[in-house]
PDB file of C-alpha atoms and ligand atoms in Angstrom:
ATOM      1  CA  MET A   1     -79.980  34.719 -39.262  1.00 95.00           C
ATOM      2  CA  ILE A   2     -83.143  35.482 -41.208  1.00 97.00           C
ATOM      3  CA  THR A   3     -82.989  38.441 -43.606  1.00 98.00           C
ATOM      4  CA  MET A   4     -85.386  39.790 -46.243  1.00 98.00           C
ATOM      5  CA  GLN A   5     -83.813  37.330 -48.740  1.00 98.00           C
ATOM      6  CA  ASP A   6     -85.353  34.468 -46.763  1.00 98.00           C
ATOM      7  CA  ILE A   7     -88.861  35.914 -46.942  1.00 98.00           C
ATOM      8  CA  ILE A   8     -90.933  34.784 -49.915  1.00 98.00           C
ATOM      9  CA  ARG A   9     -93.148  37.335 -51.644  1.00 98.00           C
ATOM     10  CA  GLU A  10     -96.697  37.327 -52.972  1.00 98.00           C
ATOM     11  CA  GLY A  11     -97.063  35.059 -55.963  1.00 97.00           C
ATOM     12  CA  HIS A  12     -95.083  32.270 -54.291  1.00 98.00           C
ATOM     13  CA  PRO A  13     -97.397  29.237 -54.019  1.00 98.00           C
ATOM     14  CA  THR A  14     -96.474  28.459 -50.375  1.00 98.00           C
ATOM     15  CA  LEU A  15     -98.229  31.672 -49.307  1.00 98.00           C
ATOM     16  CA  ARG A  16    -101.494  30.172 -50.592  1.00 98.00           C
ATOM     17  CA  LYS A  17    -101.166  26.774 -48.916  1.00 98.00           C
ATOM     18  CA  ILE A  18    -102.786  25.535 -45.720  1.00 98.00           C
ATOM     19  CA  ALA A  19     -99.815  25.022 -43.402  1.00 98.00           C
ATOM     20  CA  GLU A  20     -99.332  21.745 -41.509  1.00 98.00           C
ATOM     21  CA  GLU A  21     -99.884  21.385 -37.774  1.00 98.00           C
ATOM     22  CA  VAL A  22     -96.623  21.237 -35.829  1.00 98.00           C
ATOM     23  CA  ALA A  23     -95.946  17.854 -34.194  1.00 98.00           C
ATOM     24  CA  LEU A  24     -95.828  17.745 -30.393  1.00 98.00           C
ATOM     25  CA  PRO A  25     -93.623  17.517 -28.448  1.00 98.00           C
ATOM     26  CA  LEU A  26     -91.907  20.297 -30.375  1.00 98.00           C
ATOM     27  CA  SER A  27     -88.867  19.211 -32.372  1.00 98.00           C
ATOM     28  CA  LYS A  28     -85.534  20.985 -32.071  1.00 98.00           C
ATOM     29  CA  GLU A  29     -85.955  22.114 -35.655  1.00 98.00           C
ATOM     30  CA  ASP A  30     -89.355  23.734 -35.040  1.00 98.00           C
ATOM     31  CA  LEU A  31     -88.095  25.400 -31.859  1.00 98.00           C
ATOM     32  CA  LYS A  32     -85.124  26.774 -33.774  1.00 98.00           C
ATOM     33  CA  THR A  33     -87.403  28.106 -36.520  1.00 98.00           C
ATOM     34  CA  GLY A  34     -89.566  29.888 -33.942  1.00 98.00           C
ATOM     35  CA  GLU A  35     -86.557  31.336 -32.171  1.00 98.00           C
ATOM     36  CA  GLU A  36     -85.076  32.620 -35.437  1.00 98.00           C
ATOM     37  CA  MET A  37     -88.390  34.176 -36.423  1.00 98.00           C
ATOM     38  CA  LEU A  38     -88.596  36.081 -33.146  1.00 98.00           C
ATOM     39  CA  THR A  39     -84.950  37.170 -33.520  1.00 98.00           C
ATOM     40  CA  PHE A  40     -85.750  38.501 -36.997  1.00 98.00           C
ATOM     41  CA  LEU A  41     -88.555  40.651 -35.563  1.00 98.00           C
ATOM     42  CA  ARG A  42     -86.292  41.925 -32.795  1.00 98.00           C
ATOM     43  CA  ASN A  43     -83.554  42.791 -35.320  1.00 98.00           C
ATOM     44  CA  SER A  44     -86.076  44.436 -37.644  1.00 98.00           C
ATOM     45  CA  GLN A  45     -87.145  46.777 -34.835  1.00 97.00           C
ATOM     46  CA  ASP A  46     -83.574  47.714 -33.931  1.00 97.00           C
ATOM     47  CA  PRO A  47     -82.739  50.820 -35.986  1.00 97.00           C
ATOM     48  CA  GLU A  48     -79.019  49.966 -36.357  1.00 97.00           C
ATOM     49  CA  LEU A  49     -79.491  46.301 -37.242  1.00 98.00           C
ATOM     50  CA  ALA A  50     -82.421  47.064 -39.521  1.00 98.00           C
ATOM     51  CA  GLU A  51     -80.294  49.510 -41.472  1.00 97.00           C
ATOM     52  CA  LYS A  52     -77.226  47.287 -41.525  1.00 98.00           C
ATOM     53  CA  TYR A  53     -79.119  44.231 -42.826  1.00 97.00           C
ATOM     54  CA  GLU A  54     -81.791  46.164 -44.749  1.00 97.00           C
ATOM     55  CA  LEU A  55     -84.673  44.691 -42.772  1.00 98.00           C
ATOM     56  CA  ARG A  56     -88.196  46.000 -43.052  1.00 97.00           C
ATOM     57  CA  GLY A  57     -89.673  46.506 -39.615  1.00 97.00           C
ATOM     58  CA  GLY A  58     -92.208  43.863 -38.602  1.00 97.00           C
ATOM     59  CA  VAL A  59     -94.331  42.962 -35.587  1.00 98.00           C
ATOM     60  CA  GLY A  60     -95.299  39.493 -36.773  1.00 98.00           C
ATOM     61  CA  LEU A  61     -93.997  36.730 -39.004  1.00 98.00           C
ATOM     62  CA  ALA A  62     -95.465  33.382 -40.031  1.00 98.00           C
ATOM     63  CA  ALA A  63     -93.379  30.321 -40.981  1.00 98.00           C
ATOM     64  CA  PRO A  64     -94.958  30.038 -44.473  1.00 98.00           C
ATOM     65  CA  GLN A  65     -93.333  33.408 -45.242  1.00 98.00           C
ATOM     66  CA  LEU A  66     -90.010  31.556 -44.944  1.00 98.00           C
ATOM     67  CA  ASP A  67     -91.328  28.850 -47.275  1.00 98.00           C
ATOM     68  CA  ILE A  68     -91.859  26.603 -44.242  1.00 98.00           C
ATOM     69  CA  SER A  69     -95.442  25.422 -44.458  1.00 98.00           C
ATOM     70  CA  LYS A  70     -95.968  24.859 -40.736  1.00 98.00           C
ATOM     71  CA  ARG A  71     -98.308  26.428 -38.191  1.00 98.00           C
ATOM     72  CA  ILE A  72     -95.763  28.643 -36.416  1.00 98.00           C
ATOM     73  CA  ILE A  73     -96.068  32.403 -35.872  1.00 98.00           C
ATOM     74  CA  ALA A  74     -93.843  34.873 -34.036  1.00 98.00           C
ATOM     75  CA  LEU A  75     -95.083  38.132 -32.533  1.00 98.00           C
ATOM     76  CA  LEU A  76     -93.178  41.093 -31.195  1.00 98.00           C
ATOM     77  CA  VAL A  77     -95.524  43.978 -30.528  1.00 97.00           C
ATOM     78  CA  PRO A  78     -93.750  46.856 -28.784  1.00 95.00           C
ATOM     79  CA  SER A  79     -95.364  48.761 -25.944  1.00 91.00           C
ATOM     80  CA  ASN A  80     -96.710  52.239 -26.631  1.00 85.00           C
ATOM     81  CA  ASP A  81     -96.793  53.017 -22.918  1.00 87.00           C
ATOM     82  CA  PRO A  82     -93.473  54.450 -21.603  1.00 88.00           C
ATOM     83  CA  GLU A  83     -94.520  53.429 -18.065  1.00 91.00           C
ATOM     84  CA  LYS A  84     -94.672  49.793 -19.181  1.00 89.00           C
ATOM     85  CA  PRO A  85     -91.804  49.389 -21.677  1.00 89.00           C
ATOM     86  CA  GLU A  86     -91.962  45.588 -21.986  1.00 93.00           C
ATOM     87  CA  PRO A  87     -93.487  44.407 -25.267  1.00 95.00           C
ATOM     88  CA  ILE A  88     -97.220  43.685 -25.341  1.00 94.00           C
ATOM     89  CA  LEU A  89     -96.531  40.444 -27.204  1.00 97.00           C
ATOM     90  CA  ASN A  90     -93.139  38.741 -27.391  1.00 98.00           C
ATOM     91  CA  THR A  91     -93.769  35.130 -28.179  1.00 98.00           C
ATOM     92  CA  VAL A  92     -93.748  32.233 -30.601  1.00 98.00           C
ATOM     93  CA  MET A  93     -97.024  30.393 -31.024  1.00 98.00           C
ATOM     94  CA  TYR A  94     -97.207  26.826 -32.320  1.00 98.00           C
ATOM     95  CA  ASN A  95    -100.539  25.648 -33.733  1.00 98.00           C
ATOM     96  CA  PRO A  96    -102.400  28.851 -32.770  1.00 98.00           C
ATOM     97  CA  LYS A  97    -106.154  28.485 -32.957  1.00 98.00           C
ATOM     98  CA  ILE A  98    -108.859  31.105 -32.476  1.00 98.00           C
ATOM     99  CA  ILE A  99    -111.494  29.464 -30.295  1.00 98.00           C
ATOM    100  CA  SER A 100    -113.845  32.440 -29.958  1.00 98.00           C
ATOM    101  CA  HIS A 101    -114.137  36.056 -30.998  1.00 98.00           C
ATOM    102  CA  SER A 102    -116.155  39.190 -30.398  1.00 98.00           C
ATOM    103  CA  VAL A 103    -119.130  40.191 -32.511  1.00 97.00           C
ATOM    104  CA  GLN A 104    -117.453  43.615 -32.623  1.00 98.00           C
ATOM    105  CA  ASP A 105    -115.247  44.037 -35.687  1.00 98.00           C
ATOM    106  CA  ALA A 106    -112.245  46.335 -35.970  1.00 98.00           C
ATOM    107  CA  CYS A 107    -109.671  47.510 -38.475  1.00 98.00           C
ATOM    108  CA  LEU A 108    -106.538  49.625 -38.444  1.00 98.00           C
ATOM    109  CA  SER A 109    -106.954  53.201 -39.671  1.00 97.00           C
ATOM    110  CA  ASP A 110    -103.806  52.898 -41.826  1.00 96.00           C
ATOM    111  CA  GLY A 111    -104.695  49.524 -43.293  1.00 97.00           C
ATOM    112  CA  GLU A 112    -102.156  46.704 -43.126  1.00 98.00           C
ATOM    113  CA  GLY A 113     -98.815  45.792 -44.639  1.00 97.00           C
ATOM    114  CA  CYS A 114     -96.917  42.559 -44.951  1.00 98.00           C
ATOM    115  CA  LEU A 115     -93.252  41.592 -45.251  1.00 98.00           C
ATOM    116  CA  SER A 116     -94.260  39.391 -48.197  1.00 98.00           C
ATOM    117  CA  VAL A 117     -95.923  42.280 -50.040  1.00 98.00           C
ATOM    118  CA  ASP A 118     -93.595  44.904 -51.550  1.00 97.00           C
ATOM    119  CA  ARG A 119     -96.303  47.430 -52.346  1.00 97.00           C
ATOM    120  CA  ASP A 120     -98.901  49.477 -50.553  1.00 96.00           C
ATOM    121  CA  VAL A 121    -102.386  48.046 -50.732  1.00 97.00           C
ATOM    122  CA  PRO A 122    -104.676  50.713 -49.291  1.00 96.00           C
ATOM    123  CA  GLY A 123    -107.961  49.816 -47.669  1.00 97.00           C
ATOM    124  CA  TYR A 124    -109.550  48.666 -44.453  1.00 97.00           C
ATOM    125  CA  VAL A 125    -108.912  45.086 -43.385  1.00 98.00           C
ATOM    126  CA  VAL A 126    -111.864  44.253 -41.168  1.00 97.00           C
ATOM    127  CA  ARG A 127    -111.157  41.628 -38.511  1.00 98.00           C
ATOM    128  CA  HIS A 128    -112.481  40.620 -35.092  1.00 98.00           C
ATOM    129  CA  ASP A 129    -111.822  43.201 -32.386  1.00 98.00           C
ATOM    130  CA  LYS A 130    -111.277  40.562 -29.699  1.00 98.00           C
ATOM    131  CA  ILE A 131    -110.146  36.974 -29.978  1.00 98.00           C
ATOM    132  CA  THR A 132    -109.477  34.119 -27.607  1.00 98.00           C
ATOM    133  CA  LEU A 133    -106.867  31.723 -28.860  1.00 98.00           C
ATOM    134  CA  THR A 134    -105.000  28.636 -27.789  1.00 98.00           C
ATOM    135  CA  TYR A 135    -101.456  27.745 -28.819  1.00 98.00           C
ATOM    136  CA  THR A 136     -98.466  25.769 -27.651  1.00 98.00           C
ATOM    137  CA  ASP A 137     -95.602  27.940 -26.402  1.00 98.00           C
ATOM    138  CA  SER A 138     -91.847  27.310 -26.761  1.00 98.00           C
ATOM    139  CA  GLU A 139     -91.884  25.388 -23.468  1.00 98.00           C
ATOM    140  CA  GLY A 140     -94.424  23.003 -24.951  1.00 97.00           C
ATOM    141  CA  ILE A 141     -97.179  24.330 -22.678  1.00 98.00           C
ATOM    142  CA  LEU A 142    -100.689  24.817 -24.023  1.00 98.00           C
ATOM    143  CA  GLN A 143    -101.645  28.450 -23.480  1.00 98.00           C
ATOM    144  CA  LYS A 144    -104.927  30.306 -23.740  1.00 98.00           C
ATOM    145  CA  LYS A 145    -104.914  34.052 -24.335  1.00 98.00           C
ATOM    146  CA  ARG A 146    -107.431  36.842 -24.871  1.00 98.00           C
ATOM    147  CA  LEU A 147    -106.346  39.684 -27.116  1.00 98.00           C
ATOM    148  CA  LYS A 148    -108.017  42.842 -28.264  1.00 97.00           C
ATOM    149  CA  ASN A 149    -107.536  45.725 -30.689  1.00 96.00           C
ATOM    150  CA  TYR A 150    -104.106  46.042 -32.325  1.00 97.00           C
ATOM    151  CA  GLU A 151    -102.625  42.834 -30.856  1.00 97.00           C
ATOM    152  CA  ALA A 152    -105.677  40.847 -31.896  1.00 98.00           C
ATOM    153  CA  ILE A 153    -105.389  42.196 -35.434  1.00 98.00           C
ATOM    154  CA  VAL A 154    -101.680  41.362 -35.705  1.00 98.00           C
ATOM    155  CA  VAL A 155    -102.330  37.781 -34.568  1.00 98.00           C
ATOM    156  CA  GLN A 156    -105.231  37.381 -37.013  1.00 98.00           C
ATOM    157  CA  HIS A 157    -102.981  38.630 -39.857  1.00 98.00           C
ATOM    158  CA  GLU A 158    -100.361  36.002 -38.964  1.00 98.00           C
ATOM    159  CA  ILE A 159    -102.869  33.161 -38.513  1.00 98.00           C
ATOM    160  CA  ASP A 160    -104.250  34.051 -41.956  1.00 98.00           C
ATOM    161  CA  HIS A 161    -100.791  33.219 -43.380  1.00 98.00           C
ATOM    162  CA  LEU A 162    -101.210  29.686 -41.983  1.00 98.00           C
ATOM    163  CA  ASN A 163    -104.391  29.375 -44.018  1.00 98.00           C
ATOM    164  CA  GLY A 164    -103.088  30.794 -47.287  1.00 98.00           C
ATOM    165  CA  VAL A 165    -104.859  34.126 -46.810  1.00 98.00           C
ATOM    166  CA  MET A 166    -103.275  37.504 -47.587  1.00 98.00           C
ATOM    167  CA  PHE A 167    -104.424  40.705 -45.860  1.00 98.00           C
ATOM    168  CA  TYR A 168    -105.672  42.232 -49.095  1.00 98.00           C
ATOM    169  CA  ASP A 169    -108.079  39.310 -49.617  1.00 97.00           C
ATOM    170  CA  HIS A 170    -110.186  41.087 -46.966  1.00 97.00           C
ATOM    171  CA  ILE A 171    -110.187  44.475 -48.736  1.00 96.00           C
ATOM    172  CA  ASN A 172    -113.275  45.430 -50.677  1.00 91.00           C
ATOM    173  CA  SER A 173    -111.689  46.149 -54.083  1.00 89.00           C
ATOM    174  CA  ASP A 174    -114.636  48.243 -55.307  1.00 92.00           C
ATOM    175  CA  SER A 175    -114.508  50.598 -52.338  1.00 94.00           C
ATOM    176  CA  PRO A 176    -111.479  49.868 -50.148  1.00 96.00           C
ATOM    177  CA  PHE A 177    -112.463  52.372 -47.468  1.00 96.00           C
ATOM    178  CA  ALA A 178    -116.153  51.518 -47.225  1.00 94.00           C
ATOM    179  CA  LEU A 179    -117.058  50.345 -43.724  1.00 94.00           C
ATOM    180  CA  LYS A 180    -120.169  48.790 -42.282  1.00 93.00           C
ATOM    181  CA  ASP A 181    -121.682  50.617 -39.315  1.00 93.00           C
ATOM    182  CA  GLY A 182    -120.155  49.854 -35.969  1.00 96.00           C
ATOM    183  CA  VAL A 183    -116.679  48.753 -37.071  1.00 97.00           C
ATOM    184  CA  LEU A 184    -114.075  50.056 -34.632  1.00 98.00           C
ATOM    185  CA  VAL A 185    -111.300  51.963 -36.420  1.00 97.00           C
ATOM    186  CA  ILE A 186    -108.065  51.671 -34.439  1.00 96.00           C
ATOM    187  CA  GLU A 187    -105.602  54.562 -34.760  1.00 91.00           C
TER     188      GLU A 187
HETATM  189 NI1  LIG B 201     -98.051  39.231 -43.511  1.00 90.30          NI
END
């Protein structure tokens, strides 16, 4: 099982590499990696398991964070609606690709964090508010999905890891909380 010891931290060169496309049909090895990544996220959100294994809670993980330079991301975004308890995103994406996005930009009011970054880096991380992406799912089926707001931001953070980009690369270091007009701030 994946624990924090398996996650590489900023400064490791793999986090700055462009990850390789995953070969199709999906290999057993790549499927196993994806499954383990999703299990890590599930464990990290379980209070007992997170405490027992000292896991930091996460909603997304990218294979390069495990020093596997491949285009695989896992997402587990819990619901915030008690009427609809199933997670908003609960999936592994192979070769995810943003094919279009809104003109509207958005950022999270609390900034972003990363399992590969053991410090707070305050500041707005401005991203697209809405994205349309394609990816291959664990069944080997090509999927197309539209996402907005928080889910769209999480996916963009993870896809950045496939391109060697860290969230703080987007923060304006001179004035981290300066925003252009019209950027949606998501609470
Ligand atoms: Ni990250």
